[in-house]
Structures are given as C-alpha cells and as structure tokens.
Tab-separated table of C-alpha atoms (C1' of nucleotides) in Angstrom:
chain	number	residue	atom	x	y	z
A	181	UNK	CA	-0.004	-0.001	0.275
A	182	UNK	CA	1.493	3.478	-1.452
A	183	UNK	CA	2.086	6.622	0.528
A	184	UNK	CA	-1.270	7.752	-1.814
A	185	UNK	CA	-3.329	5.134	-2.031
A	186	UNK	CA	-5.551	5.996	0.499
A	187	UNK	CA	-6.829	9.202	-2.186
A	188	UNK	CA	-7.235	6.506	-4.585
A	189	UNK	CA	-11.498	7.103	-5.654
A	190	UNK	CA	-11.121	3.350	-6.134
A	191	UNK	CA	-9.892	2.747	-2.514
A	192	UNK	CA	-12.757	5.440	-1.011
A	193	UNK	CA	-15.919	3.579	1.245
A	194	UNK	CA	-17.292	7.024	0.954
A	195	UNK	CA	-17.494	7.552	-3.108
A	196	UNK	CA	-19.764	4.390	-3.946
A	197	UNK	CA	-21.906	5.864	-1.539
A	198	UNK	CA	-22.085	8.702	-2.454
A	199	UNK	CA	-22.470	8.046	-6.257
A	200	UNK	CA	-24.775	4.556	-5.676
A	201	UNK	CA	-27.258	7.469	-3.490
A	202	UNK	CA	-27.579	9.713	-6.189
A	203	UNK	CA	-27.819	7.287	-8.768
A	204	UNK	CA	-30.528	5.643	-7.249
A	205	UNK	CA	-32.442	8.809	-6.762
A	206	UNK	CA	-32.358	9.173	-10.290
A	207	UNK	CA	-33.722	5.721	-11.097
A	208	UNK	CA	-36.656	6.824	-8.888
A	209	UNK	CA	-37.241	10.130	-11.287
A	210	UNK	CA	-39.583	8.536	-13.616
A	211	UNK	CA	-41.706	7.087	-11.156
A	212	UNK	CA	-41.965	9.968	-8.823
A	213	UNK	CA	-42.858	12.154	-12.050
A	214	UNK	CA	-46.189	10.132	-12.453
A	215	UNK	CA	-47.331	11.564	-8.482
A	216	UNK	CA	-45.615	14.911	-9.308
A	217	UNK	CA	-43.365	14.615	-6.349
A	218	UNK	CA	-39.121	15.102	-6.142
A	219	UNK	CA	-37.687	12.288	-4.158
A	220	UNK	CA	-36.964	14.681	-1.132
A	221	UNK	CA	-40.548	15.651	-1.420
A	222	UNK	CA	-41.801	11.630	-1.450
A	223	UNK	CA	-39.970	10.693	2.088
A	224	UNK	CA	-41.558	14.278	3.385
A	225	UNK	CA	-44.834	12.435	2.233
A	226	UNK	CA	-43.873	8.971	3.270
A	227	UNK	CA	-43.614	10.417	6.882
A	228	UNK	CA	-46.959	11.805	6.727
A	229	UNK	CA	-48.846	8.877	5.517
A	230	UNK	CA	-47.308	7.148	8.851
A	231	UNK	CA	-47.413	9.724	11.105
A	232	UNK	CA	-50.782	12.283	9.805
A	233	UNK	CA	-49.070	15.395	11.349
A	234	UNK	CA	-46.119	16.245	12.782
A	235	UNK	CA	-43.906	19.550	13.782
A	236	UNK	CA	-40.969	20.681	11.380
A	237	UNK	CA	-38.289	20.036	14.189
A	238	UNK	CA	-39.210	16.222	14.406
A	239	UNK	CA	-39.754	15.803	10.554
A	240	UNK	CA	-36.592	17.239	10.578
A	241	UNK	CA	-35.170	14.898	12.790
A	242	UNK	CA	-36.883	11.700	10.951
A	243	UNK	CA	-35.253	12.830	7.378
A	244	UNK	CA	-31.632	14.017	8.622
A	245	UNK	CA	-32.446	17.486	7.261
A	246	UNK	CA	-32.849	20.745	8.634
A	247	UNK	CA	-35.434	23.949	8.315
A	248	UNK	CA	-33.491	25.279	5.610
A	249	UNK	CA	-33.903	22.206	3.091
A	250	UNK	CA	-37.500	21.358	4.647
A	251	UNK	CA	-39.153	25.114	4.756
A	252	UNK	CA	-39.074	25.677	0.628
A	253	UNK	CA	-40.262	21.402	0.162
A	254	UNK	CA	-43.121	21.940	2.699
A	255	UNK	CA	-44.099	24.988	0.708
A	256	UNK	CA	-44.252	23.475	-2.313
A	257	UNK	CA	-46.175	20.050	-1.038
A	258	UNK	CA	-48.817	22.898	0.707
A	259	UNK	CA	-49.346	24.844	-2.522
A	260	UNK	CA	-49.788	21.621	-4.425
A	261	UNK	CA	-52.374	20.942	-1.904
A	262	UNK	CA	-51.005	17.944	-0.380
A	263	UNK	CA	-50.407	19.264	3.833
A	264	UNK	CA	-51.272	22.141	5.449
A	265	UNK	CA	-48.637	24.163	7.549
A	266	UNK	CA	-50.308	25.783	10.956
A	267	UNK	CA	-48.557	27.167	13.662
A	268	UNK	CA	-49.328	25.540	16.879
A	269	UNK	CA	-51.976	28.021	19.315
A	270	UNK	CA	-50.333	26.832	22.878
A	271	UNK	CA	-46.942	27.242	21.525
A	272	UNK	CA	-46.493	29.480	18.450
A	273	UNK	CA	-42.374	28.390	17.560
A	274	UNK	CA	-44.343	25.153	16.529
A	275	UNK	CA	-45.164	24.931	12.639
A	276	UNK	CA	-47.199	21.693	12.504
A	277	UNK	CA	-47.687	20.064	9.132
A	278	UNK	CA	-50.553	18.091	8.336
A	279	UNK	CA	-51.245	15.779	5.672
A	280	UNK	CA	-54.768	16.527	3.495
A	281	UNK	CA	-57.414	14.670	2.493
A	282	UNK	CA	-55.802	14.599	-1.355
A	283	UNK	CA	-52.351	13.566	-0.093
A	284	UNK	CA	-54.143	10.646	2.076
A	285	UNK	CA	-55.365	10.100	-1.760
A	286	UNK	CA	-51.727	9.899	-3.035
A	287	UNK	CA	-50.945	7.483	-1.004
A	288	UNK	CA	-53.162	4.596	-3.421
A	289	UNK	CA	-50.891	5.682	-6.441
A	290	UNK	CA	-47.439	5.549	-4.016
A	291	UNK	CA	-47.775	1.995	-3.355
A	292	UNK	CA	-46.261	1.245	-6.853
A	293	UNK	CA	-43.486	2.881	-6.286
A	294	UNK	CA	-41.067	0.895	-4.193
A	295	UNK	CA	-42.808	-2.533	-6.232
A	296	UNK	CA	-41.117	-1.025	-9.444
A	297	UNK	CA	-37.728	0.535	-7.817
A	298	UNK	CA	-37.367	-2.838	-6.280
A	299	UNK	CA	-36.839	-4.401	-9.404
A	300	UNK	CA	-34.410	-1.798	-10.106
A	301	UNK	CA	-31.888	-2.925	-7.599
A	302	UNK	CA	-29.348	-5.856	-8.745
A	303	UNK	CA	-29.392	-7.592	-5.141
A	304	UNK	CA	-31.524	-10.838	-3.598
A	305	UNK	CA	-32.979	-10.540	-0.549
A	306	UNK	CA	-30.358	-11.528	1.317
A	307	UNK	CA	-27.919	-9.019	-0.029
A	308	UNK	CA	-30.327	-5.896	0.170
A	309	UNK	CA	-30.608	-6.945	4.490
A	310	UNK	CA	-26.969	-7.141	4.632
A	311	UNK	CA	-27.002	-3.277	2.757
A	312	UNK	CA	-30.004	-2.117	5.023
A	313	UNK	CA	-28.156	-3.400	7.873
A	314	UNK	CA	-24.620	-1.969	7.072
A	315	UNK	CA	-26.088	1.541	6.421
A	316	UNK	CA	-28.490	1.522	9.582
A	317	UNK	CA	-25.299	0.789	11.660
A	318	UNK	CA	-23.276	3.756	9.777
A	319	UNK	CA	-26.082	6.028	10.316
A	320	UNK	CA	-26.763	5.394	13.895
A	321	UNK	CA	-22.541	6.520	14.227
A	322	UNK	CA	-22.688	9.647	12.257
B	123	UNK	CA	-47.197	-7.494	5.689
B	124	UNK	CA	-49.948	-4.915	5.485
B	125	UNK	CA	-50.687	-2.900	1.533
B	126	UNK	CA	-48.741	-0.060	2.685
B	127	UNK	CA	-45.770	-1.202	4.871
B	128	UNK	CA	-43.680	-0.803	1.833
B	129	UNK	CA	-44.038	2.603	1.597
B	130	UNK	CA	-42.842	3.235	5.656
B	131	UNK	CA	-39.914	4.682	5.857
B	132	UNK	CA	-38.048	2.313	7.570
B	133	UNK	CA	-39.155	-0.463	5.252
B	134	UNK	CA	-36.757	1.361	2.307
B	135	UNK	CA	-33.276	0.211	1.533
B	136	UNK	CA	-32.829	3.624	-0.712
B	137	UNK	CA	-33.570	5.743	2.044
B	138	UNK	CA	-30.777	4.746	4.727
B	139	UNK	CA	-28.347	4.794	1.792
B	140	UNK	CA	-29.893	8.777	0.953
B	141	UNK	CA	-29.262	9.493	4.438
B	142	UNK	CA	-25.950	8.021	5.541
B	143	UNK	CA	-24.099	9.604	2.228
B	144	UNK	CA	-25.654	13.129	3.219
B	145	UNK	CA	-24.508	12.524	6.922
B	146	UNK	CA	-21.202	11.047	5.448
B	147	UNK	CA	-20.637	14.065	3.127
B	148	UNK	CA	-21.291	16.271	6.243
B	149	UNK	CA	-18.746	15.038	8.025
B	150	UNK	CA	-15.857	15.193	5.766
B	151	UNK	CA	-16.532	18.808	5.882
B	152	UNK	CA	-14.068	20.054	8.717
B	153	UNK	CA	-11.427	18.239	7.515
B	154	UNK	CA	-11.894	19.057	3.935
B	155	UNK	CA	-12.579	23.242	5.150
B	156	UNK	CA	-8.557	22.365	6.419
B	157	UNK	CA	-8.023	22.518	2.506
B	158	UNK	CA	-10.808	25.118	1.655
B	159	UNK	CA	-12.254	22.343	-1.090
B	160	UNK	CA	-16.034	21.073	-0.755
B	161	UNK	CA	-16.653	17.398	-1.086
B	162	UNK	CA	-17.511	17.381	-4.967
B	163	UNK	CA	-13.960	19.439	-5.076
B	164	UNK	CA	-12.439	16.895	-2.997
B	165	UNK	CA	-13.447	13.853	-5.691
B	166	UNK	CA	-12.460	15.582	-8.217
B	167	UNK	CA	-8.980	16.373	-7.067
B	168	UNK	CA	-8.988	12.735	-6.265
B	169	UNK	CA	-9.175	11.504	-9.874
B	170	UNK	CA	-6.473	14.414	-11.036
B	171	UNK	CA	-4.683	13.428	-8.375
B	172	UNK	CA	-4.880	9.960	-10.020
B	173	UNK	CA	-4.446	10.518	-13.586
B	174	UNK	CA	-3.082	14.092	-13.872
B	175	UNK	CA	-5.341	15.226	-16.317
B	176	UNK	CA	-8.994	14.247	-18.477
B	177	UNK	CA	-11.234	15.723	-20.554
B	178	UNK	CA	-14.692	16.841	-18.529
B	179	UNK	CA	-16.566	13.833	-20.163
B	180	UNK	CA	-14.523	10.922	-19.096
B	181	UNK	CA	-14.104	12.921	-15.362
B	182	UNK	CA	-18.077	12.846	-15.505
B	183	UNK	CA	-17.835	9.266	-16.198
B	184	UNK	CA	-15.482	8.659	-13.220
B	185	UNK	CA	-17.369	10.891	-10.733
B	186	UNK	CA	-21.282	9.870	-12.136
B	187	UNK	CA	-21.451	13.853	-12.836
B	188	UNK	CA	-22.613	15.629	-15.835
B	189	UNK	CA	-21.049	18.828	-17.091
B	190	UNK	CA	-23.779	20.839	-15.937
B	191	UNK	CA	-22.295	19.944	-12.157
B	192	UNK	CA	-18.775	20.039	-13.477
B	193	UNK	CA	-18.507	23.073	-15.048
B	194	UNK	CA	-18.989	25.522	-12.174
B	195	UNK	CA	-17.100	23.242	-9.897
B	196	UNK	CA	-13.954	23.085	-12.481
B	197	UNK	CA	-14.179	26.723	-12.482
B	198	UNK	CA	-14.009	26.987	-9.239
B	199	UNK	CA	-10.999	24.974	-8.991
B	200	UNK	CA	-9.121	26.374	-11.519
B	201	UNK	CA	-10.159	30.002	-9.811
B	202	UNK	CA	-8.433	28.299	-6.345
B	203	UNK	CA	-5.008	27.717	-9.161
B	204	UNK	CA	-5.511	23.802	-8.987
B	205	UNK	CA	-6.416	23.032	-12.187
B	206	UNK	CA	-6.130	24.889	-15.726
B	207	UNK	CA	-8.553	23.906	-18.636
B	208	UNK	CA	-7.988	23.868	-22.302
B	209	UNK	CA	-9.187	23.041	-25.460
B	210	UNK	CA	-7.966	20.157	-27.198
B	211	UNK	CA	-6.021	21.529	-30.470
B	212	UNK	CA	-6.643	18.431	-32.359
B	213	UNK	CA	-10.750	18.475	-31.291
B	214	UNK	CA	-12.006	21.736	-29.875
B	215	UNK	CA	-14.989	20.287	-28.367
B	216	UNK	CA	-13.000	18.663	-26.038
B	217	UNK	CA	-11.836	20.552	-22.776
B	218	UNK	CA	-8.851	19.219	-21.187
B	219	UNK	CA	-8.669	19.210	-17.302
B	220	UNK	CA	-4.624	19.414	-15.952
B	221	UNK	CA	-3.931	19.559	-12.597
B	222	UNK	CA	-1.293	22.631	-11.714
B	223	UNK	CA	1.714	22.644	-9.509
B	224	UNK	CA	-0.227	24.012	-6.347
B	225	UNK	CA	-2.720	21.091	-7.210
B	226	UNK	CA	-0.063	18.488	-6.671
B	227	UNK	CA	0.930	20.011	-3.736
B	228	UNK	CA	-2.441	20.180	-2.252
B	229	UNK	CA	-2.075	16.134	-2.466
B	230	UNK	CA	0.155	16.085	0.689
B	231	UNK	CA	-2.145	17.545	3.009
B	232	UNK	CA	-4.934	15.613	1.422
B	233	UNK	CA	-3.397	12.531	2.825
B	234	UNK	CA	-5.247	12.968	6.297
B	235	UNK	CA	-8.266	13.047	5.410
B	236	UNK	CA	-9.227	9.686	4.853
B	237	UNK	CA	-7.257	8.691	7.991
B	238	UNK	CA	-9.063	10.931	9.683
B	239	UNK	CA	-12.673	10.040	7.923
B	240	UNK	CA	-11.461	6.173	9.117
B	241	UNK	CA	-11.951	6.621	12.574
B	242	UNK	CA	-15.462	8.293	11.703
B	243	UNK	CA	-16.987	5.012	10.727
B	244	UNK	CA	-18.192	2.628	12.872
B	245	UNK	CA	-17.070	-0.575	11.034
B	246	UNK	CA	-14.469	-2.895	11.066
B	247	UNK	CA	-12.537	-3.844	8.114
B	248	UNK	CA	-14.807	-6.737	7.540
B	249	UNK	CA	-17.951	-5.134	7.888
B	250	UNK	CA	-16.515	-2.178	5.041
B	251	UNK	CA	-15.203	-4.166	2.607
B	252	UNK	CA	-18.711	-5.784	2.439
B	253	UNK	CA	-20.927	-2.479	2.155
B	254	UNK	CA	-18.280	-1.393	-0.293
B	255	UNK	CA	-18.928	-4.663	-2.616
B	256	UNK	CA	-22.679	-4.400	-2.265
B	257	UNK	CA	-22.488	-0.592	-3.247
B	258	UNK	CA	-20.728	-1.052	-6.131
B	259	UNK	CA	-22.706	-4.469	-6.721
B	260	UNK	CA	-25.564	-2.258	-6.945
B	261	UNK	CA	-23.820	1.048	-8.602
B	262	UNK	CA	-22.601	-1.163	-11.676
B	263	UNK	CA	-26.546	-2.077	-12.128
B	264	UNK	CA	-28.005	1.749	-11.971
C	86	DC	C1'	-42.420	42.014	36.714
C	87	DT	C1'	-38.895	41.796	33.445
C	88	DT	C1'	-34.911	40.525	31.387
C	89	DT	C1'	-32.151	36.974	30.374
C	90	DC	C1'	-32.196	32.874	28.082
C	91	DA	C1'	-33.653	28.620	24.953
C	92	DC	C1'	-35.962	26.795	21.384
C	93	DT	C1'	-38.185	26.696	17.100
C	94	DT	C1'	-38.833	28.596	12.226
C	95	DA	C1'	-37.991	31.040	8.530
C	96	DT	C1'	-34.528	33.239	5.837
C	97	DT	C1'	-29.561	34.425	2.966
C	98	DG	C1'	-25.739	32.501	0.861
C	99	DT	C1'	-23.194	29.112	-1.622
C	100	DA	C1'	-22.784	25.021	-3.912
C	101	DC	C1'	-24.025	21.282	-5.843
C	102	DA	C1'	-27.318	17.746	-9.049
C	103	DC	C1'	-29.858	17.220	-13.346
C	104	DA	C1'	-33.087	18.062	-17.095
C	105	DA	C1'	-33.219	20.470	-21.534
C	106	DT	C1'	-31.409	23.499	-24.492
C	107	DT	C1'	-27.926	25.448	-26.793
C	108	DA	C1'	-23.700	26.417	-29.385
C	109	DA	C1'	-19.980	24.893	-31.410
C	110	DA	C1'	-17.014	21.465	-33.895
C	111	DT	C1'	-16.252	16.907	-35.857
C	112	DT	C1'	-17.780	12.874	-38.397
C	113	DT	C1'	-20.689	9.907	-41.551
C	114	DA	C1'	-23.647	9.516	-45.126
C	115	DC	C1'	-24.735	10.084	-49.459
D	19	DG	C1'	-17.851	18.664	-50.756
D	20	DT	C1'	-21.643	19.206	-48.413
D	21	DA	C1'	-26.129	18.618	-45.229
D	22	DA	C1'	-27.431	16.086	-41.642
D	23	DA	C1'	-26.270	13.583	-37.531
D	24	DT	C1'	-23.529	13.594	-33.550
D	25	DT	C1'	-20.407	14.531	-30.024
D	26	DT	C1'	-19.197	17.385	-26.091
D	27	DA	C1'	-19.434	21.749	-23.233
D	28	DA	C1'	-21.495	25.030	-21.594
D	29	DT	C1'	-25.919	27.661	-20.060
D	30	DT	C1'	-30.495	27.602	-17.783
D	31	DG	C1'	-34.093	26.630	-14.782
D	32	DT	C1'	-35.704	23.987	-10.274
D	33	DG	C1'	-34.722	21.882	-6.312
D	34	DT	C1'	-32.471	20.448	-2.875
D	35	DA	C1'	-28.615	20.940	1.168
D	36	DC	C1'	-26.823	23.028	4.755
D	37	DA	C1'	-24.264	26.558	7.314
D	38	DA	C1'	-25.196	31.260	9.184
D	39	DT	C1'	-28.274	34.370	10.784
D	40	DA	C1'	-32.386	37.027	11.975
D	41	DA	C1'	-37.019	36.574	14.127
D	42	DG	C1'	-40.440	35.321	16.839
D	43	DT	C1'	-41.846	32.961	21.081
D	44	DG	C1'	-42.005	30.942	25.707
D	45	DA	C1'	-39.900	29.958	29.847
D	46	DA	C1'	-36.743	30.210	33.847
D	47	DA	C1'	-33.863	33.641	37.144
D	48	DG	C1'	-34.330	37.392	40.000
DNA sequence: CTTTCACTTATTGTACACAATTAAATTTAC
DNA sequence: GTAAATTTAATTGTGTACAATAAGTGAAAG
C-alpha cells in the first residue's frame, strides 16, 4: 500500500455511497414524475402517510434534514394541496405539518413506487438485508 | 405485511443510503475546510491526483456527474489555482482539465483526510469490505 | 414584572445536481 | 464536398442541502 493509495477513488468507501445514493434517486425520477413528486417530497410524504401530522423539527429528525431544506419543500407540498402548515396555538414557535385528504389519496398511487424500484435493484433479499443493516449501523454512529 | 408497509421509511433501502451518504459528506466538511475544498471538489481532485489530466466527459464518467455540475466546480478549482482548463487542439469540443503544481502540492495535505475519516466510520474491516462490495454491485447495475 | 436564556422556524448565501436546451466542432452519409 | 447527424461543453431553470443568521416565542431567574 503506497503512501497515496488511500487517496484513490477506488479505495474510498464514501464515494460508492455518494454515487449510488445519487444514481438510485435518479432511478426514482420517472416513477415519481407520475406522482408529481421529487425524491425529497416523496420521503416527506412517506412520513406523513404514516404519522398524519408532525412539527418541522421532528420531521427534520426523521429525515436527517434541517429547516433550510424542509421549509421550501413543505411550501411546495402545501401549494400542491398535499399538506397544510399551521402554527400550534399553545406554542407558536412550532409549525405543525398535516396531511390533507388529497395527500392521503396520493398514497394509493404511491404503492406502485417501491414495487417498481425493487425491480431496479440488482441485489437479492439477503444482500439487501445486509446492506440495509450496514447502512443503519453506520448512520446511527454518524 | 400490510398493503402500505412498503411505503414506510423504515422498510426502504434507498432512504438509509440517501441519508448516510448525506451524513458522511457532512462529516468530511471540517477536514475538507482545512484544504478549502468541498466534497465534490475533493473527489474531482482525487481523480486528477491520480490521472494528472482528463477531459470533462471522462471525468464525468468517473464521478457519475454531468457537465452541468462539473463546469462550475472546475471553474472554481481553476480560480483557486489547482487546475487548468484548456481546449484540445485536435478536437476543440474537448476541454482538457490538468492539475497544476499547486494542485499537486495539495495532495500532501489531503493524505490526512482518509485517515481522519476512517476513524469516524463505525464499521470494522470486514463490514467495510462487505458494504463496499454491495454498493459497487448495485452501482454497476444502476 | 422583566430581562435573560433557550427553542423553533424562516431566511440568506453558497454550492451542488440534473434535465433540457444551446452552441460549436467533428464525423458521417450520400 | 456538403448537408445531416453526432459529440462535447456550457447555459438555464428548478430543486435540494446546509451553515449562519435573524426573528419570534415561551420559560426561567431574579
């Protein structure tokens, strides 16, 4: 192992992580275009399909995103009619994001997305599970 | 497995990939700040430390990036004096990117970065190898 | 009370990331 | 030989992503 070998792209762990995350999000695009959602909007809706409502801070913790990213995403989803944004009465610092009826309906269409994506990933069940666990182990420590 | 279970964030493979890529790039930031490089600039320099020169298209293939991303990154690196950009004589469509002496010197400082990052990743050698191979297997198919 | 402190969201500025388009140069087909 | 097709970068427009800052609110200390 030469002095500079660790600086080669091929010896980096971060690079395939960075590149495959990008490529897989790109793979989502045609499926998400059908729903008129971007990937960031999609994962935001995922949380709200499950939880119905949540304040911005908690949403950011779920998604590993800060308010600088979420604010424009949430405004966009609001303008599409999928969510509402409302200050909480008892503590006006909190902004509560809630899913609308129209947002709920989108869920029916969205069911297709994970199925279609599954077919794009070249890993078997065991490999997927292994990858999933390694990623979460790393993520928890970051 | 309910009808909607695949739409839960916790059942997604893409989400931990997306989130951990983001978090690991963020982890690089303080180390890269010392070199006055962003992550994208850093991986670009990595290719040039190894190859010395390359045209934009090939660079994009190595990095999985298109010219819309690379053009401003390369102009920034040029303004910092780490690279030069020059049209090829025999085919003026090609823009050839070359590392400068100052860019070469930066490599000495950069050696520290992978060492420092290695300490941030909570995986042992075997797990890292396994993650690396799964990511590349997926990436090749995307 | 009131002033300080902590908390939460929004805004601003910088830097990607990519689709779509444009522009310029070269290659090819005829 | 020239028109059409292809190749390569750059540009434009939209949408993240995050650090730093600002603004507003509520809680706590005195």
